[in-house]
mmCIF file of C-alpha atoms and ligand atoms in Angstrom:
data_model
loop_
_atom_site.group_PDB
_atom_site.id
_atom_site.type_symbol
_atom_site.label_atom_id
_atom_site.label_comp_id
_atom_site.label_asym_id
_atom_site.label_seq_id
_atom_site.Cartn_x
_atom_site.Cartn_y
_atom_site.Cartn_z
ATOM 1 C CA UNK A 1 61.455 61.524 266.082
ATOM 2 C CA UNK A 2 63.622 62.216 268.958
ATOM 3 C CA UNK A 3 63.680 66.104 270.230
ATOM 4 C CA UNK A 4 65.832 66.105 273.207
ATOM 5 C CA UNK A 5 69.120 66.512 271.356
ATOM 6 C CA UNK A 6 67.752 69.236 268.862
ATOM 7 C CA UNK A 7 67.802 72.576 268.260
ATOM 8 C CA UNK A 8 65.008 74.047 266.863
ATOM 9 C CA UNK A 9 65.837 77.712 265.666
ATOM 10 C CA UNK A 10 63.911 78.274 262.728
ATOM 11 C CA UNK A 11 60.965 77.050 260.407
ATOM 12 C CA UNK A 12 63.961 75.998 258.107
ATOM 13 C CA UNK A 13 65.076 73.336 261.214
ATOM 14 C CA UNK A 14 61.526 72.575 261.631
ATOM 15 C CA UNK A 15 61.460 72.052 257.361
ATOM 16 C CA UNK A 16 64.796 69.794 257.485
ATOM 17 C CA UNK A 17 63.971 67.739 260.786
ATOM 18 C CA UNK A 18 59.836 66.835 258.725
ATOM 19 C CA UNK A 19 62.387 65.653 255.870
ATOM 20 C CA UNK A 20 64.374 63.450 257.466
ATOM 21 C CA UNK A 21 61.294 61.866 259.391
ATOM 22 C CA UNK A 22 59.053 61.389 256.156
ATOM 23 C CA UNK A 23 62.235 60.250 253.976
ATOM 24 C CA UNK A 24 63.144 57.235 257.253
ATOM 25 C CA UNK A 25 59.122 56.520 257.229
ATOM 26 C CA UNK A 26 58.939 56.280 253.233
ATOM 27 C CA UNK A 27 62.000 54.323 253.322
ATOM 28 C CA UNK A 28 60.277 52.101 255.975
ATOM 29 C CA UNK A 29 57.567 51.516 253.899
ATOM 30 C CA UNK A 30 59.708 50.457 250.991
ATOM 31 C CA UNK A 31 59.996 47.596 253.209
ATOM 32 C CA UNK A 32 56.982 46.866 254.622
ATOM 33 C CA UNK A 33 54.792 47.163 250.975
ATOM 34 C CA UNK A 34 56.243 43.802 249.885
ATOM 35 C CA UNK A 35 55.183 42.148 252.881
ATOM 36 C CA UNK A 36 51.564 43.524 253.079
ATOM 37 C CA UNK A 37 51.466 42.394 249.153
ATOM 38 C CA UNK A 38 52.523 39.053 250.031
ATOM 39 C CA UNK A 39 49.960 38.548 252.970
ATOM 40 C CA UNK A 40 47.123 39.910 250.900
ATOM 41 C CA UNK A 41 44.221 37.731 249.942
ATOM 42 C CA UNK A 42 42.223 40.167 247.382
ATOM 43 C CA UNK A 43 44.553 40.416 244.133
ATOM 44 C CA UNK A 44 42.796 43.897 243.706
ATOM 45 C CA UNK A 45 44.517 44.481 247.461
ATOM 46 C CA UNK A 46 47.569 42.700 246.432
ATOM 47 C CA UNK A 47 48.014 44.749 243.235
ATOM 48 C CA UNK A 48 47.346 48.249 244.584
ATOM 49 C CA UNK A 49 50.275 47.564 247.769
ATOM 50 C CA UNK A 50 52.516 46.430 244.417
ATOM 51 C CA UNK A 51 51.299 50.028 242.422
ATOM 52 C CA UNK A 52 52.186 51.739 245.849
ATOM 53 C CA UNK A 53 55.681 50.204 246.344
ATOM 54 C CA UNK A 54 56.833 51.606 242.963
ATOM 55 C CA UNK A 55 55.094 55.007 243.530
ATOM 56 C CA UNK A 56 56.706 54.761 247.015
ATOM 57 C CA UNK A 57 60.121 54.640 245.775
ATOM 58 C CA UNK A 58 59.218 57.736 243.374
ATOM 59 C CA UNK A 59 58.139 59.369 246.603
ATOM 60 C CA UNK A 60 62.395 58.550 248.276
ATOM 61 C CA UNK A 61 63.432 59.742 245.249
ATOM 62 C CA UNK A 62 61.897 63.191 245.179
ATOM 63 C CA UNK A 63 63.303 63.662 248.541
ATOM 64 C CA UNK A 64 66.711 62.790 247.892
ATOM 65 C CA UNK A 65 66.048 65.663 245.094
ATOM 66 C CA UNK A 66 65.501 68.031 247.628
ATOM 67 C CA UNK A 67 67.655 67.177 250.150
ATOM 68 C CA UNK A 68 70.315 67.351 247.021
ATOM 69 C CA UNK A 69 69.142 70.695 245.984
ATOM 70 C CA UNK A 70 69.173 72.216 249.931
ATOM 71 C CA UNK A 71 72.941 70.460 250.233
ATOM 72 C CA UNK A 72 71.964 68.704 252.957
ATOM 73 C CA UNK A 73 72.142 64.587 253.863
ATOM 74 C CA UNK A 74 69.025 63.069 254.561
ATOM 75 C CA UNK A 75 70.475 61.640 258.078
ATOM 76 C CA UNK A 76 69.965 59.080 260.410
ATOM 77 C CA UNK A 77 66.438 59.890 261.416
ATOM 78 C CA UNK A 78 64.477 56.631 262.292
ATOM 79 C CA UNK A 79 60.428 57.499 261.768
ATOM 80 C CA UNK A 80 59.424 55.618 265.148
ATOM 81 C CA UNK A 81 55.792 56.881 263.995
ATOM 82 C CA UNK A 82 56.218 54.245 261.083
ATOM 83 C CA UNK A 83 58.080 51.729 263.303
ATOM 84 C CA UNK A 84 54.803 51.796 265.153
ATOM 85 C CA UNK A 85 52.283 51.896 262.541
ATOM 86 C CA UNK A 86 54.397 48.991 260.188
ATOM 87 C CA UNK A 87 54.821 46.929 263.827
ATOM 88 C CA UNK A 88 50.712 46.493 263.942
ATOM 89 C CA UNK A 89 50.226 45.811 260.210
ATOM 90 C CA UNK A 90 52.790 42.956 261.366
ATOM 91 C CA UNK A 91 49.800 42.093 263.852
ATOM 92 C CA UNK A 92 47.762 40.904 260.530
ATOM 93 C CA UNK A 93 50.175 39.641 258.002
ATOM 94 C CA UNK A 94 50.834 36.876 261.103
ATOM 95 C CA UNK A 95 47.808 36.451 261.540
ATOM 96 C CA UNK A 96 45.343 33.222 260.469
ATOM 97 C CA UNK A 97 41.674 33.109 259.657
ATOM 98 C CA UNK A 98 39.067 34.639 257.432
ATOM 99 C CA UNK A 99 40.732 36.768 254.567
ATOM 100 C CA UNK A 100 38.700 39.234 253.938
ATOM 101 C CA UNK A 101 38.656 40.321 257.653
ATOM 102 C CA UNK A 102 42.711 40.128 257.539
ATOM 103 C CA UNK A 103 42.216 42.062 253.996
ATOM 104 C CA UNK A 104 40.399 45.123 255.905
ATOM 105 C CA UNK A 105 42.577 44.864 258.609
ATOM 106 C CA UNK A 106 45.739 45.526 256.210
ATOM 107 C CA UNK A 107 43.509 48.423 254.775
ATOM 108 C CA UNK A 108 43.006 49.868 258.182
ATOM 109 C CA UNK A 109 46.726 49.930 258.958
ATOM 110 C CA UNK A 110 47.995 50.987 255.207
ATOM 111 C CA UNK A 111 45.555 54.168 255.447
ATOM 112 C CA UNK A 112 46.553 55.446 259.240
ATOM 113 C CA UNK A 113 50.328 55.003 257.312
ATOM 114 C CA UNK A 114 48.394 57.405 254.540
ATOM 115 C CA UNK A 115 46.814 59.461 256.918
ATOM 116 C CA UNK A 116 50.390 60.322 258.394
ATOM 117 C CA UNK A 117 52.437 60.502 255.429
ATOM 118 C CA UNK A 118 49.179 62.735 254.150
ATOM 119 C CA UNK A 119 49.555 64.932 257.162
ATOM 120 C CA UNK A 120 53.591 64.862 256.527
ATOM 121 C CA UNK A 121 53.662 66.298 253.188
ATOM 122 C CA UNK A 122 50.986 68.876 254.317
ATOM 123 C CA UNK A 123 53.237 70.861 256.503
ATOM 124 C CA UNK A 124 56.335 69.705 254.658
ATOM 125 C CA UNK A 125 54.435 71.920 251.117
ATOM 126 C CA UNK A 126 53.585 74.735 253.418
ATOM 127 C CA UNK A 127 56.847 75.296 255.092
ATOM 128 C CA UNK A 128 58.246 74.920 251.828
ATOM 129 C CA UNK A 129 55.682 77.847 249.936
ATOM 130 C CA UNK A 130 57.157 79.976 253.165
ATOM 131 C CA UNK A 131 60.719 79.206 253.131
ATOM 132 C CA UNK A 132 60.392 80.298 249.061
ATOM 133 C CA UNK A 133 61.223 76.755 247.753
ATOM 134 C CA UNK A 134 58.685 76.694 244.978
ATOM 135 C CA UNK A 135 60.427 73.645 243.357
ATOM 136 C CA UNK A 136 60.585 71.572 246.400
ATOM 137 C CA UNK A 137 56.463 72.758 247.230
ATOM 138 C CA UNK A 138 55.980 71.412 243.749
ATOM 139 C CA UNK A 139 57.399 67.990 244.423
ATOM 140 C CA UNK A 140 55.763 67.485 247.766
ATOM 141 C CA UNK A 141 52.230 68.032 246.471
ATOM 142 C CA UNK A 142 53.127 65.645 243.742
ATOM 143 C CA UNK A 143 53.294 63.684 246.667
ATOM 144 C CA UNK A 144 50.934 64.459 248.298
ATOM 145 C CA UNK A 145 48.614 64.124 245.640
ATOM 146 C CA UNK A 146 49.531 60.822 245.116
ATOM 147 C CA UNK A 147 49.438 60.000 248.486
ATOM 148 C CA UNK A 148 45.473 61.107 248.697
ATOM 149 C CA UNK A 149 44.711 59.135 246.039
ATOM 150 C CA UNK A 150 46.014 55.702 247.072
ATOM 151 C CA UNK A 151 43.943 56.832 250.388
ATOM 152 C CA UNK A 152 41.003 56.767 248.146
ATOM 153 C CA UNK A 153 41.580 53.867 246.268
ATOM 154 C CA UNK A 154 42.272 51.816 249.418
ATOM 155 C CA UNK A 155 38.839 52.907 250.506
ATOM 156 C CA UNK A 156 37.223 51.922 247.552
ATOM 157 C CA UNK A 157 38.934 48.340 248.036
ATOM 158 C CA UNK A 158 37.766 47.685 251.327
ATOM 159 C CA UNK A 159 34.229 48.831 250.505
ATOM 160 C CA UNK A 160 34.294 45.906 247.095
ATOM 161 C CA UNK A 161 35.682 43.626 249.351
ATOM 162 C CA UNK A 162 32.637 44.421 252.233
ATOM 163 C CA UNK A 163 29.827 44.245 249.808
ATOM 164 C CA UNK A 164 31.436 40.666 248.576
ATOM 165 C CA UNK A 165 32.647 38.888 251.131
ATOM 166 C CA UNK A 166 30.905 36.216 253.118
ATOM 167 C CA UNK A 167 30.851 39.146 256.707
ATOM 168 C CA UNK A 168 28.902 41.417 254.526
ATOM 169 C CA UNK A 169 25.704 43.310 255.928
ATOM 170 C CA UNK A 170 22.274 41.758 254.908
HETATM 171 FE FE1 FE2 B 201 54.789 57.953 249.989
#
């Protein structure tokens, strides 16, 4: 997200510029899910990243509803958060050795992209609730929701894959 050449003069602004960031960083991830897919071991892993992907492009389309509905374009925005966060999950799909440790290592970088998106759609369904936009506060916490959840699930992944793999605690 790139400030300097912005003018912030309302929560509205504030409610259009979170758009355009989450819609570039969902978009991102429409790209990066394949990849993670690919370079997981665990077909549990491998399945949920595919189950995200389509969910994923669910989550661009709700956007695109309510950048429709405000009349607005969803701009050029580039999500460097994302850049980031997709350039170190980049670290493990290259990387060789034991799966399962790769495996948690993709889990560790697909739930700090959770964790942002999570925090994302948090402000994005509260500005919404205050700029009176009921219908696009009720497609964020869709969202969101669904966002939590695959949080959870990856947790619950990485734990079965702790308690089986060869690293696991005695
Ligand atoms: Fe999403």
């Amino acid at each position: 997200m790139k400030l300097l050449s912005l003018k912030i003069n309302s929560l509205s602004d504030v409610f259009i510029q979170e758009l355009r960031d989450i819609y570039s960083a969902e978009n991102q991830l429409v790209d990066a899910l394949p990849k993670l897919a690919d370079a997981a071991s665990s077909l549990e892993l491998k399945a949920g990243f595919e189950a995200h992907l389509d969910q994923t492009k669910e989550h661009v389309a709700r956007l695109e509803r309510i950048f429709e509905a405000l009349g607005i374009d969803p701009g050029g925005e580039s999500c460097e958060a994302m850049e980031g966060l997709v350039s170190e999950g980049k670290d493990y799909i290259g990387a060789e050795g034991d799966p399962d440790s790769r495996d948690v290592g993709l889990i560790a970088i697909a739930q700090k992209v959770e964790h942002y998106e999570i925090a994302g759609y948090g402000t994005l369904r509260a500005l919404a609730l205050h700029l009176n936009n009921p219908s696009a506060a009720e497609l964020l916490e869709q969202t969101l929701d669904e966002e939590a959840k695959t949080d959870q699930k990856l947790t619950g992944i990485a734990e079965r894959i702790l308690r089986a793999g060869p690293n696991r605690a005695e």
